[in-house]
Backbone as ProteinMPNN parsed JSONL, in Angstrom:
{"seq_chain_A": "MELKEFLAELNSGAPVKAGGEVHRYMHLVSQEALKVTARINGSYHTPEELRELFSELTGQQVDESFALFPPFHTDCGKNIQVGKRVFINMGCKFQDQGGIVIGDDTLIGHNVVLATLNHEMSPDDRGTMIPAPIHIGSRVWIGANATVLPGVTVGDGAVIAAGAVVTKDVPRNTVVGGIPARVIRTIKEGEN", "coords_chain_A": {"N_chain_A": [[35.237, 20.021, -8.193], [36.546, 17.589, -5.964], [36.996, 14.116, -5.026], [37.468, 13.785, -2.225], [36.505, 16.197, -1.134], [33.846, 16.003, -1.987], [32.957, 13.696, -0.543], [33.259, 14.682, 2.055], [31.324, 16.688, 2.063], [28.965, 15.151, 1.693], [29.109, 13.549, 4.016], [28.703, 15.434, 5.936], [26.038, 15.69, 6.189], [24.572, 17.656, 5.03], [21.949, 18.983, 2.954], [21.629, 17.841, -0.428], [21.336, 19.631, -3.155], [19.268, 19.379, -5.986], [20.74, 19.374, -9.137], [22.834, 20.958, -8.282], [26.357, 21.581, -7.498], [27.421, 19.43, -5.938], [25.539, 17.454, -6.478], [25.875, 17.146, -9.244], [28.509, 16.155, -9.288], [28.052, 13.803, -7.936], [26.745, 12.316, -9.883], [28.865, 11.84, -11.647], [30.544, 10.216, -10.064], [28.804, 8.088, -9.784], [28.793, 7.013, -12.375], [31.34, 5.886, -12.557], [31.093, 3.943, -10.539], [29.124, 2.333, -11.685], [30.548, 1.274, -13.845], [32.507, -0.312, -12.519], [30.908, -2.076, -11.016], [29.643, -3.378, -13.101], [31.765, -4.858, -14.091], [32.239, -6.488, -11.833], [29.872, -7.951, -11.793], [29.676, -9.066, -14.314], [30.974, -11.445, -15.079], [32.482, -14.598, -14.027], [34.547, -14.361, -11.127], [37.453, -14.974, -9.183], [37.664, -15.315, -5.558], [39.782, -13.645, -4.721], [40.056, -11.875, -6.884], [37.554, -10.626, -6.733], [37.813, -9.285, -4.293], [39.772, -7.418, -5.009], [38.401, -5.965, -7.002], [36.262, -4.946, -5.452], [37.703, -3.384, -3.707], [38.692, -1.498, -5.506], [36.264, -0.339, -6.222], [35.434, 0.853, -3.787], [37.592, 2.415, -3.184], [39.293, 1.796, -1.178], [41.453, -0.542, 0.295], [40.21, -3.722, 0.909], [40.071, -6.137, 3.559], [41.786, -9.312, 3.443], [40.075, -11.259, 4.33], [37.546, -10.567, 3.584], [34.482, -11.265, 1.875], [32.482, -11.641, -1.032], [29.553, -12.397, -2.773], [28.546, -12.043, -5.957], [25.521, -11.046, -7.77], [26.288, -7.569, -7.14], [25.304, -4.287, -6.302], [25.754, -0.778, -6.538], [25.423, 2.786, -6.449], [27.378, 4.543, -5.942], [29.669, 3.817, -4.092], [32.103, 4.839, -3.085], [31.806, 5.545, -0.443], [31.746, 3.47, 1.363], [32.719, 1.425, 4.014], [34.278, -1.451, 5.136], [34.737, -3.974, 7.618], [36.784, -6.636, 8.98], [36.404, -10.057, 7.942], [33.87, -9.818, 6.816], [30.901, -10.705, 5.146], [29.129, -10.486, 2.185], [26.241, -11.347, 0.677], [24.555, -12.577, -2.344], [22.961, -10.287, -4.624], [22.759, -7.864, -3.247], [22.148, -4.363, -2.576], [23.621, -1.343, -2.236], [23.184, 1.91, -1.346], [25.208, 4.222, -0.925], [25.865, 6.936, -0.564], [25.424, 8.546, 1.72], [27.037, 7.273, 3.523], [28.253, 4.167, 4.619], [29.111, 1.995, 7.115], [30.496, -1.004, 8.047], [30.912, -3.345, 10.518], [33.342, -5.714, 11.896], [33.092, -9.271, 11.247], [30.486, -9.429, 10.249], [27.503, -10.528, 8.687], [25.772, -10.375, 5.694], [22.763, -10.907, 4.217], [21.071, -12.36, 1.284], [19.947, -10.062, -1.201], [19.8, -7.72, 0.372], [19.093, -4.339, 1.153], [20.738, -1.354, 1.658], [20.148, 1.836, 2.36], [21.031, 5.18, 2.116], [20.088, 7.697, 1.523], [17.542, 10.149, 1.618], [14.726, 11.866, 0.16], [13.645, 15.286, -0.04], [10.562, 16.115, 1.511], [8.725, 18.005, 0.566], [6.931, 18.539, -2.384], [7.787, 20.54, -4.117], [10.494, 20.639, -3.803], [11.5, 18.12, -4.159], [13.606, 16.894, -5.507], [15.862, 17.393, -4.019], [18.249, 15.853, -1.943], [18.793, 14.147, 1.172], [21.471, 13.113, 2.901], [22.278, 10.451, 5.15], [24.11, 8.499, 7.43], [24.584, 4.897, 7.619], [25.36, 2.762, 10.189], [26.713, -0.256, 10.922], [27.224, -2.587, 13.355], [29.646, -4.878, 14.825], [29.667, -8.453, 14.321], [27.053, -8.717, 13.378], [24.041, -9.936, 11.933], [22.316, -9.746, 9.026], [19.317, -10.536, 7.671], [17.935, -12.095, 4.652], [16.55, -10.021, 2.11], [16.088, -7.81, 3.736], [15.74, -4.326, 4.573], [17.561, -1.466, 5.326], [17.257, 1.752, 6.498], [18.121, 5.303, 5.964], [20.357, 6.799, 8.343], [20.351, 4.917, 10.383], [21.651, 3.03, 13.101], [23.019, -0.066, 13.78], [23.389, -2.141, 16.427], [26.178, -3.958, 17.935], [26.252, -7.5, 17.508], [23.58, -7.788, 16.855], [20.576, -9.079, 15.232], [18.906, -8.867, 12.211], [15.84, -9.67, 11.066], [14.772, -11.613, 8.223], [13.372, -9.828, 5.537], [12.723, -7.573, 7.025], [12.11, -4.068, 7.623], [14.098, -1.618, 8.526], [13.84, 1.17, 10.402], [14.72, 2.634, 12.516], [17.247, 2.926, 15.121], [18.918, -0.099, 16.115], [19.161, -1.933, 19.017], [22.093, -3.348, 20.6], [22.752, -6.872, 20.501], [20.098, -7.785, 20.005], [17.142, -9.129, 18.435], [15.487, -8.024, 15.621], [12.498, -7.483, 13.739], [9.988, -7.311, 11.125], [7.724, -4.789, 9.706], [7.27, -1.541, 10.304], [10.54, -2.491, 11.525], [10.795, -3.988, 14.728], [11.874, -4.649, 18.116], [12.153, -8.038, 18.769], [13.221, -9.925, 20.459], [15.777, -10.389, 23.017], [19.189, -11.28, 22.749], [21.081, -13.551, 24.513], [24.398, -13.427, 25.791], [26.681, -15.77, 24.443], [24.666, -17.438, 23.587], [23.223, -19.944, 21.527]], "CA_chain_A": [[35.111, 19.275, -6.953], [37.3, 16.348, -5.914], [36.33, 13.072, -4.253], [37.576, 14.053, -0.783], [35.572, 17.291, -0.849], [32.515, 15.423, -2.206], [32.616, 12.842, 0.596], [33.107, 15.541, 3.234], [30.021, 17.34, 1.928], [27.936, 14.143, 1.971], [29.21, 13.111, 5.406], [28.248, 16.52, 6.81], [24.583, 15.592, 6.305], [23.929, 18.803, 4.376], [21.13, 18.61, 1.793], [22.239, 17.87, -1.756], [20.356, 20.274, -4.032], [19.191, 18.874, -7.354], [21.403, 20.214, -10.122], [23.96, 21.671, -7.692], [27.697, 21.05, -7.746], [27.559, 18.111, -5.302], [24.673, 16.547, -7.237], [26.531, 16.863, -10.532], [29.654, 15.283, -9.018], [27.464, 12.514, -7.572], [26.493, 11.594, -11.13], [30.156, 11.378, -12.168], [30.954, 9.084, -9.227], [27.898, 6.982, -10.124], [29.223, 6.383, -13.627], [32.488, 5.032, -12.225], [30.563, 2.79, -9.795], [28.435, 1.459, -12.636], [31.58, 0.556, -14.609], [33.139, -1.341, -11.693], [29.923, -3.123, -10.692], [29.438, -4.178, -14.318], [32.856, -5.84, -14.118], [31.984, -7.45, -10.758], [28.7, -8.775, -12.086], [29.645, -9.505, -15.699], [31.508, -12.784, -15.303], [33.027, -15.21, -12.822], [35.816, -13.889, -10.587], [37.904, -15.666, -7.979], [37.519, -14.464, -4.372], [40.838, -12.628, -4.719], [39.692, -10.867, -7.883], [36.423, -9.856, -6.206], [38.331, -8.358, -3.281], [40.433, -6.32, -5.714], [37.367, -5.143, -7.638], [35.538, -4.229, -4.404], [38.637, -2.358, -3.238], [38.663, -0.448, -6.53], [34.954, 0.307, -6.105], [35.356, 1.674, -2.578], [38.772, 3.261, -3.058], [40.004, 1.369, 0.03], [41.787, -1.961, 0.268], [39.476, -4.539, 1.874], [40.85, -7.197, 4.188], [41.786, -10.588, 2.7], [38.995, -12.095, 4.85], [36.286, -10.078, 3.024], [33.93, -12.12, 0.819], [31.329, -11.105, -1.753], [28.947, -13.203, -3.827], [27.799, -11.175, -6.864], [25.716, -9.657, -8.16], [26.3, -6.502, -6.143], [25.012, -3.021, -6.967], [25.831, 0.493, -5.823], [25.486, 3.938, -7.344], [28.446, 5.429, -5.463], [30.774, 2.923, -3.77], [33.238, 5.488, -2.427], [31.512, 5.861, 0.957], [31.545, 2.185, 2.032], [33.864, 0.91, 4.784], [33.97, -2.781, 5.665], [35.712, -4.536, 8.538], [37.333, -7.953, 8.68], [35.507, -11.209, 7.942], [32.534, -9.401, 6.383], [30.383, -11.458, 4.006], [27.98, -9.877, 1.512], [25.664, -12.363, -0.193], [24.095, -12.18, -3.672], [21.828, -9.412, -4.885], [22.684, -6.699, -2.35], [22.168, -3.03, -3.168], [24.077, -0.344, -1.269], [23.124, 3.311, -1.749], [26.136, 4.603, 0.143], [26.28, 8.338, -0.565], [25.428, 9.041, 3.098], [28.048, 6.545, 4.284], [27.942, 2.849, 5.179], [30.217, 1.398, 7.861], [30.137, -2.372, 8.433], [31.891, -3.856, 11.466], [33.916, -7.051, 11.734], [32.315, -10.505, 11.435], [29.089, -9.187, 9.905], [26.959, -11.317, 7.591], [24.683, -9.664, 5.03], [22.048, -11.901, 3.416], [20.634, -12.093, -0.092], [19.033, -8.971, -1.569], [19.691, -6.675, 1.39], [19.211, -2.96, 0.679], [21.195, -0.35, 2.618], [19.844, 3.092, 1.678], [21.478, 6.291, 2.95], [19.56, 8.976, 1.031], [16.112, 10.466, 1.568], [14.393, 13.07, -0.605], [12.813, 16.267, 0.656], [9.135, 15.771, 1.46], [7.996, 18.999, -0.211], [6.969, 18.251, -3.82], [8.502, 21.598, -4.823], [11.939, 20.459, -3.6], [11.656, 16.667, -4.065], [14.895, 16.47, -6.056], [16.911, 17.562, -3.017], [18.488, 14.628, -1.175], [19.338, 14.298, 2.509], [22.275, 11.932, 3.239], [22.444, 10.075, 6.559], [24.878, 7.252, 7.408], [24.191, 3.636, 8.259], [26.469, 2.143, 10.923], [26.4, -1.635, 11.295], [28.24, -3.015, 14.298], [30.339, -6.151, 14.629], [28.932, -9.702, 14.572], [25.657, -8.506, 13.023], [23.51, -10.786, 10.856], [21.163, -9.127, 8.369], [18.647, -11.573, 6.892], [17.592, -11.861, 3.254], [15.507, -9.066, 1.727], [15.913, -6.726, 4.711], [16.086, -2.979, 4.138], [17.972, -0.573, 6.401], [17.049, 3.097, 5.989], [19.137, 6.293, 6.338], [20.54, 7.256, 9.706], [20.194, 3.821, 11.341], [22.8, 2.344, 13.681], [22.7, -1.429, 14.207], [24.339, -2.467, 17.48], [26.945, -5.204, 17.873], [25.589, -8.754, 17.834], [22.148, -7.775, 16.524], [20.074, -9.843, 14.092], [17.765, -8.267, 11.521], [15.126, -10.78, 10.446], [14.515, -11.547, 6.789], [12.241, -9.014, 5.122], [12.482, -6.431, 7.913], [12.415, -2.713, 7.185], [14.655, -1.017, 9.733], [13.667, 2.614, 10.311], [15.343, 3.28, 13.676], [18.397, 2.209, 15.644], [18.731, -1.451, 16.635], [20.056, -2.137, 20.161], [23.017, -4.478, 20.506], [22.292, -8.192, 20.947], [18.651, -7.973, 19.9], [16.588, -9.568, 17.152], [14.403, -7.156, 15.186], [11.821, -7.948, 12.54], [8.723, -6.677, 10.789], [7.681, -3.546, 8.943], [8.692, -1.304, 10.528], [11.175, -3.452, 12.432], [10.723, -3.747, 16.175], [12.613, -5.663, 18.858], [11.413, -9.277, 19.009], [13.793, -10.514, 21.682], [17.163, -10.109, 23.338], [20.1, -12.418, 22.609], [21.986, -13.674, 25.661], [25.781, -13.726, 25.434], [26.979, -17.192, 24.387], [23.5, -18.197, 23.151], [23.316, -20.561, 20.19]], "C_chain_A": [[35.931, 17.995, -7.076], [36.613, 15.387, -4.955], [36.341, 13.368, -2.753], [36.589, 15.143, -0.353], [34.122, 16.808, -0.97], [32.08, 14.585, -1.006], [32.438, 13.656, 1.869], [31.747, 16.231, 3.215], [28.895, 16.351, 2.252], [27.929, 13.759, 3.446], [28.822, 14.194, 6.401], [26.74, 16.435, 7.05], [23.841, 16.744, 5.655], [23.089, 18.326, 3.193], [21.908, 18.745, 0.491], [21.171, 18.385, -2.709], [20.428, 19.683, -5.438], [19.828, 19.866, -8.309], [22.594, 20.99, -9.603], [25.277, 20.967, -7.952], [27.874, 19.646, -7.166], [26.739, 17.078, -6.065], [25.301, 16.176, -8.58], [27.719, 15.921, -10.341], [29.172, 13.879, -8.641], [27.207, 11.669, -8.817], [27.793, 11.077, -11.759], [30.643, 10.152, -11.393], [30.092, 7.859, -9.546], [28.34, 6.266, -11.388], [30.409, 5.456, -13.394], [32.021, 3.78, -11.488], [29.868, 1.813, -10.732], [29.431, 0.656, -13.473], [32.171, -0.59, -13.791], [32.14, -2.441, -11.346], [29.594, -3.963, -11.923], [30.535, -5.229, -14.45], [32.655, -6.905, -13.041], [30.921, -8.446, -11.175], [28.733, -9.45, -13.455], [30.164, -10.902, -15.977], [32.04, -13.329, -13.982], [34.352, -14.555, -12.442], [36.177, -14.724, -9.368], [37.65, -14.759, -6.77], [38.561, -13.35, -4.312], [40.522, -11.506, -5.708], [38.528, -10.009, -7.398], [36.873, -8.872, -5.128], [39.011, -7.161, -3.944], [39.417, -5.398, -6.382], [36.587, -4.338, -6.599], [36.422, -3.125, -3.824], [38.691, -1.192, -4.22], [37.362, 0.352, -6.421], [34.92, 1.279, -4.931], [36.514, 2.66, -2.449], [39.587, 2.943, -1.819], [40.272, -0.126, -0.072], [40.971, -2.701, 1.32], [40.382, -5.653, 2.379], [40.749, -8.485, 3.372], [40.69, -11.533, 3.179], [37.623, -11.674, 4.325], [35.806, -11.027, 1.927], [32.65, -11.505, 0.272], [30.865, -12.132, -2.758], [28.132, -12.267, -4.714], [26.453, -11.811, -7.237], [25.647, -8.711, -6.971], [26.094, -5.189, -6.887], [25.201, -1.85, -6.007], [25.883, 1.602, -6.852], [26.483, 4.975, -6.839], [29.691, 4.581, -5.189], [31.87, 3.546, -2.934], [33.002, 5.814, -0.957], [31.114, 4.592, 1.721], [32.838, 1.811, 2.747], [33.457, -0.438, 5.361], [35.118, -3.273, 6.55], [36.234, -5.877, 8.053], [36.237, -9.011, 8.769], [34.052, -10.815, 7.67], [32.158, -10.234, 5.17], [29.137, -10.774, 3.481], [27.474, -10.886, 0.49], [25.087, -11.741, -1.469], [22.937, -11.182, -3.651], [21.729, -8.171, -4.021], [22.812, -5.394, -3.129], [22.502, -2.031, -2.077], [24.003, 1.042, -1.908], [23.926, 4.053, -0.683], [26.53, 6.067, 0.172], [26.35, 8.909, 0.851], [26.439, 8.359, 3.988], [27.524, 5.245, 4.858], [29.206, 2.318, 5.829], [29.741, 0.045, 8.367], [31.258, -2.936, 9.287], [32.336, -5.275, 11.171], [32.873, -8.147, 11.945], [30.827, -10.335, 11.146], [28.716, -9.967, 8.654], [25.753, -10.588, 7.01], [24.053, -10.61, 4.024], [21.684, -11.433, 2.023], [19.728, -10.863, -0.171], [18.827, -7.915, -0.497], [19.899, -5.317, 0.73], [19.645, -2.085, 1.846], [21.087, 0.993, 1.912], [20.164, 4.278, 2.579], [21.008, 7.656, 2.462], [18.043, 9.02, 1.171], [15.94, 11.663, 0.651], [13.59, 14.01, 0.281], [11.345, 15.874, 0.486], [8.343, 16.742, 0.595], [8.08, 18.659, -1.699], [7.749, 19.295, -4.616], [10.011, 21.438, -4.758], [12.303, 18.972, -3.545], [12.986, 16.177, -4.602], [16.053, 16.614, -5.088], [17.014, 16.301, -2.177], [19.142, 14.951, 0.161], [20.136, 13.031, 2.835], [22.33, 11.708, 4.75], [23.081, 8.693, 6.601], [24.157, 6.07, 8.036], [25.448, 3.066, 8.895], [26.012, 0.765, 11.367], [27.55, -2.141, 12.158], [28.905, -4.324, 13.905], [29.413, -7.312, 14.973], [27.428, -9.551, 14.342], [25.29, -9.484, 11.912], [22.27, -10.094, 10.314], [20.576, -10.158, 7.424], [18.255, -11.12, 5.5], [16.44, -10.869, 3.118], [15.205, -8.006, 2.777], [16.332, -5.408, 4.077], [16.422, -2.151, 5.368], [17.968, 0.841, 5.825], [18.065, 4.094, 6.544], [19.138, 6.617, 7.824], [20.477, 6.187, 10.771], [21.556, 3.311, 11.796], [22.32, 0.986, 14.179], [23.786, -1.843, 15.194], [25.024, -3.806, 17.291], [26.066, -6.398, 18.238], [24.122, -8.825, 17.483], [21.852, -8.675, 15.327], [18.882, -9.081, 13.525], [17.105, -9.385, 10.735], [14.907, -10.537, 8.952], [13.28, -10.699, 6.523], [11.961, -7.798, 5.975], [12.803, -5.117, 7.204], [12.808, -1.937, 8.435], [14.663, 0.496, 9.575], [14.304, 3.366, 11.473], [16.442, 2.38, 14.22], [18.009, 0.867, 16.263], [19.69, -1.636, 17.81], [20.943, -3.364, 19.957], [22.351, -5.741, 21.04], [20.773, -8.311, 21.019], [18.325, -8.541, 18.532], [15.451, -8.618, 16.833], [13.788, -7.735, 13.922], [10.541, -7.174, 12.327], [8.898, -5.398, 10.003], [6.763, -2.586, 9.677], [9.242, -2.284, 11.561], [11.026, -3.003, 13.878], [11.483, -4.869, 16.863], [11.687, -6.839, 19.139], [11.905, -9.943, 20.28], [15.238, -10.079, 21.841], [17.966, -11.397, 23.213], [21.017, -12.43, 23.832], [23.385, -14.0, 25.153], [26.019, -15.239, 25.475], [25.819, -18.043, 23.917], [23.724, -18.754, 21.75], [22.057, -20.317, 19.409]], "O_chain_A": [[36.005, 17.391, -8.146], [35.756, 15.788, -4.168], [35.318, 13.212, -2.086], [35.921, 15.014, 0.673], [33.274, 17.165, -0.151], [30.965, 14.744, -0.508], [31.56, 13.355, 2.679], [31.093, 16.341, 4.253], [27.977, 16.682, 3.003], [26.866, 13.654, 4.058], [28.631, 13.909, 7.583], [26.223, 17.033, 7.994], [22.613, 16.806, 5.72], [23.466, 17.378, 2.505], [22.734, 19.643, 0.331], [20.22, 17.675, -3.034], [21.509, 19.511, -6.001], [19.502, 21.053, -8.295], [23.303, 21.622, -10.386], [25.313, 19.891, -8.55], [28.42, 18.768, -7.834], [27.193, 15.953, -6.274], [25.255, 15.018, -8.994], [27.918, 14.998, -11.131], [29.811, 12.886, -8.988], [27.425, 10.457, -8.809], [27.81, 9.991, -12.339], [31.098, 9.173, -11.985], [30.588, 6.733, -9.574], [28.269, 5.04, -11.463], [30.475, 4.368, -13.966], [32.493, 2.679, -11.773], [30.01, 0.599, -10.584], [29.186, -0.512, -13.776], [32.321, -1.704, -14.294], [32.491, -3.62, -11.379], [29.294, -5.15, -11.791], [30.273, -6.357, -14.869], [32.871, -8.09, -13.294], [31.056, -9.646, -10.937], [27.906, -10.318, -13.732], [29.831, -11.49, -17.006], [32.054, -12.638, -12.963], [35.172, -14.235, -13.302], [35.299, -15.132, -8.608], [37.442, -13.558, -6.939], [38.251, -12.233, -3.897], [40.702, -10.328, -5.398], [38.513, -8.799, -7.625], [36.368, -7.752, -5.059], [38.85, -6.025, -3.498], [39.562, -4.177, -6.329], [36.278, -3.17, -6.834], [35.929, -2.048, -3.488], [38.731, -0.032, -3.81], [37.372, 1.579, -6.519], [34.433, 2.402, -5.065], [36.429, 3.628, -1.693], [40.47, 3.712, -1.438], [39.397, -0.888, -0.485], [41.027, -2.353, 2.5], [41.334, -6.054, 1.709], [39.75, -8.72, 2.693], [40.398, -12.519, 2.501], [36.632, -12.354, 4.593], [36.608, -11.536, 1.145], [31.848, -10.93, 1.008], [31.668, -12.681, -3.511], [27.114, -11.741, -4.263], [26.273, -13.012, -7.033], [25.037, -9.009, -5.944], [26.641, -4.994, -7.972], [24.855, -1.925, -4.829], [26.328, 1.399, -7.982], [26.446, 6.135, -7.247], [30.653, 4.619, -5.957], [32.511, 2.85, -2.146], [33.908, 6.311, -0.288], [30.26, 4.63, 2.606], [33.92, 1.871, 2.163], [32.413, -0.554, 6.002], [36.293, -3.028, 6.275], [36.137, -6.21, 6.872], [35.287, -8.893, 9.543], [33.124, -11.404, 8.224], [32.975, -10.45, 4.275], [28.199, -10.511, 4.234], [28.186, -11.24, -0.45], [25.128, -10.523, -1.646], [22.064, -11.228, -2.785], [20.709, -7.483, -4.056], [23.469, -5.316, -4.166], [21.758, -1.887, -1.107], [24.683, 1.31, -2.898], [23.379, 4.463, 0.341], [27.469, 6.417, 0.887], [27.257, 9.686, 1.149], [26.682, 8.818, 5.104], [26.477, 5.219, 5.507], [30.247, 2.201, 5.182], [28.71, -0.048, 9.034], [32.408, -3.003, 8.854], [31.778, -5.95, 10.306], [31.916, -7.987, 12.702], [29.998, -11.027, 11.737], [29.487, -10.06, 7.7], [24.827, -10.227, 7.736], [24.714, -11.065, 3.091], [21.942, -10.296, 1.63], [18.861, -10.654, 0.678], [17.777, -7.275, -0.462], [20.761, -5.156, -0.134], [19.002, -2.072, 2.895], [21.838, 1.267, 0.975], [19.63, 4.377, 3.684], [21.491, 8.678, 2.95], [17.352, 8.045, 0.877], [16.896, 12.395, 0.392], [12.938, 13.581, 1.232], [10.946, 15.364, -0.561], [7.377, 16.335, -0.051], [9.18, 18.505, -2.231], [8.309, 18.983, -5.666], [10.734, 22.029, -5.56], [13.313, 18.608, -2.943], [13.455, 15.12, -4.179], [17.114, 16.028, -5.3], [16.003, 15.743, -1.749], [19.931, 15.889, 0.277], [19.539, 11.972, 3.028], [22.417, 12.659, 5.526], [22.641, 7.796, 5.882], [23.255, 6.222, 8.861], [26.473, 2.905, 8.234], [25.035, 0.636, 12.105], [28.707, -2.123, 11.739], [28.739, -4.809, 12.786], [28.504, -7.183, 15.793], [26.624, -10.182, 15.029], [26.115, -9.818, 11.062], [21.298, -9.88, 11.037], [21.241, -10.606, 6.49], [18.241, -9.927, 5.199], [15.49, -10.877, 3.901], [14.158, -7.362, 2.71], [17.162, -5.373, 3.169], [15.664, -2.133, 6.338], [18.593, 1.102, 4.797], [18.792, 3.778, 7.487], [18.094, 6.698, 8.472], [20.542, 6.505, 11.958], [22.486, 3.177, 11.001], [21.334, 0.897, 14.912], [24.965, -1.892, 14.842], [24.525, -4.679, 16.581], [25.246, -6.324, 19.152], [23.469, -9.825, 17.781], [22.732, -8.991, 14.527], [17.968, -8.698, 14.256], [17.719, -9.98, 9.849], [14.864, -9.396, 8.492], [12.264, -10.838, 7.203], [11.033, -7.047, 5.674], [13.647, -5.063, 6.309], [11.972, -1.637, 9.287], [15.384, 1.045, 8.742], [14.421, 4.591, 11.431], [16.556, 1.218, 13.831], [16.936, 0.714, 16.847], [20.902, -1.512, 17.636], [20.584, -4.294, 19.236], [21.494, -5.68, 21.921], [20.229, -8.867, 21.973], [19.119, -8.451, 17.596], [14.554, -8.416, 17.652], [14.465, -8.393, 13.133], [10.063, -6.473, 13.219], [10.006, -4.973, 9.677], [5.552, -2.803, 9.672], [8.494, -2.835, 12.368], [11.117, -1.819, 14.202], [11.714, -5.922, 16.269], [10.589, -6.673, 19.672], [11.119, -10.458, 21.075], [15.838, -9.49, 20.943], [17.473, -12.478, 23.537], [21.654, -11.424, 24.143], [23.542, -14.759, 24.197], [25.611, -15.91, 26.423], [25.954, -19.265, 23.846], [24.34, -18.108, 20.902], [21.945, -20.757, 18.265]]}, "name": "protein", "num_of_chains": 1, "seq": "MELKEFLAELNSGAPVKAGGEVHRYMHLVSQEALKVTARINGSYHTPEELRELFSELTGQQVDESFALFPPFHTDCGKNIQVGKRVFINMGCKFQDQGGIVIGDDTLIGHNVVLATLNHEMSPDDRGTMIPAPIHIGSRVWIGANATVLPGVTVGDGAVIAAGAVVTKDVPRNTVVGGIPARVIRTIKEGEN"}
């Protein structure tokens, strides 16, 4: 299996059977991600060096406006796409096998978790994983310690409150919070 085929399989949403070919390849990709994140997190790097390391991690050149404050953790890395002027703060964990897309001008707070895999509910098949993408729109702000679960789309201009657990789609220009997250209010265009 090659990376392109692996990502196509994950992005199809098909279950990943424990011990199967896709699962075995997932472990190989994880080892590479662990090596790169160890370099990201192991010592000080200039912003330019961090952009190069993040580009190596994702396999895609990130924009010169991208910023990351380590530590940062992922067990894949190859299924992350980030727009321009994206900022990822310290302590974030991205489980990106199902795919993570982050739009322009998005701010991601401390210790945010983006998780794109679920396990089968049946105890007899619990090792099987179900990938589902997370799509984060433009001008989104995700507060510290928030968790976004598989299959969620966050609309443009939305705010996810600190500590929220987002289990379903977030409408554009809304503030959501709580466990599970629910809409708290709507943001008016031009509001401060």
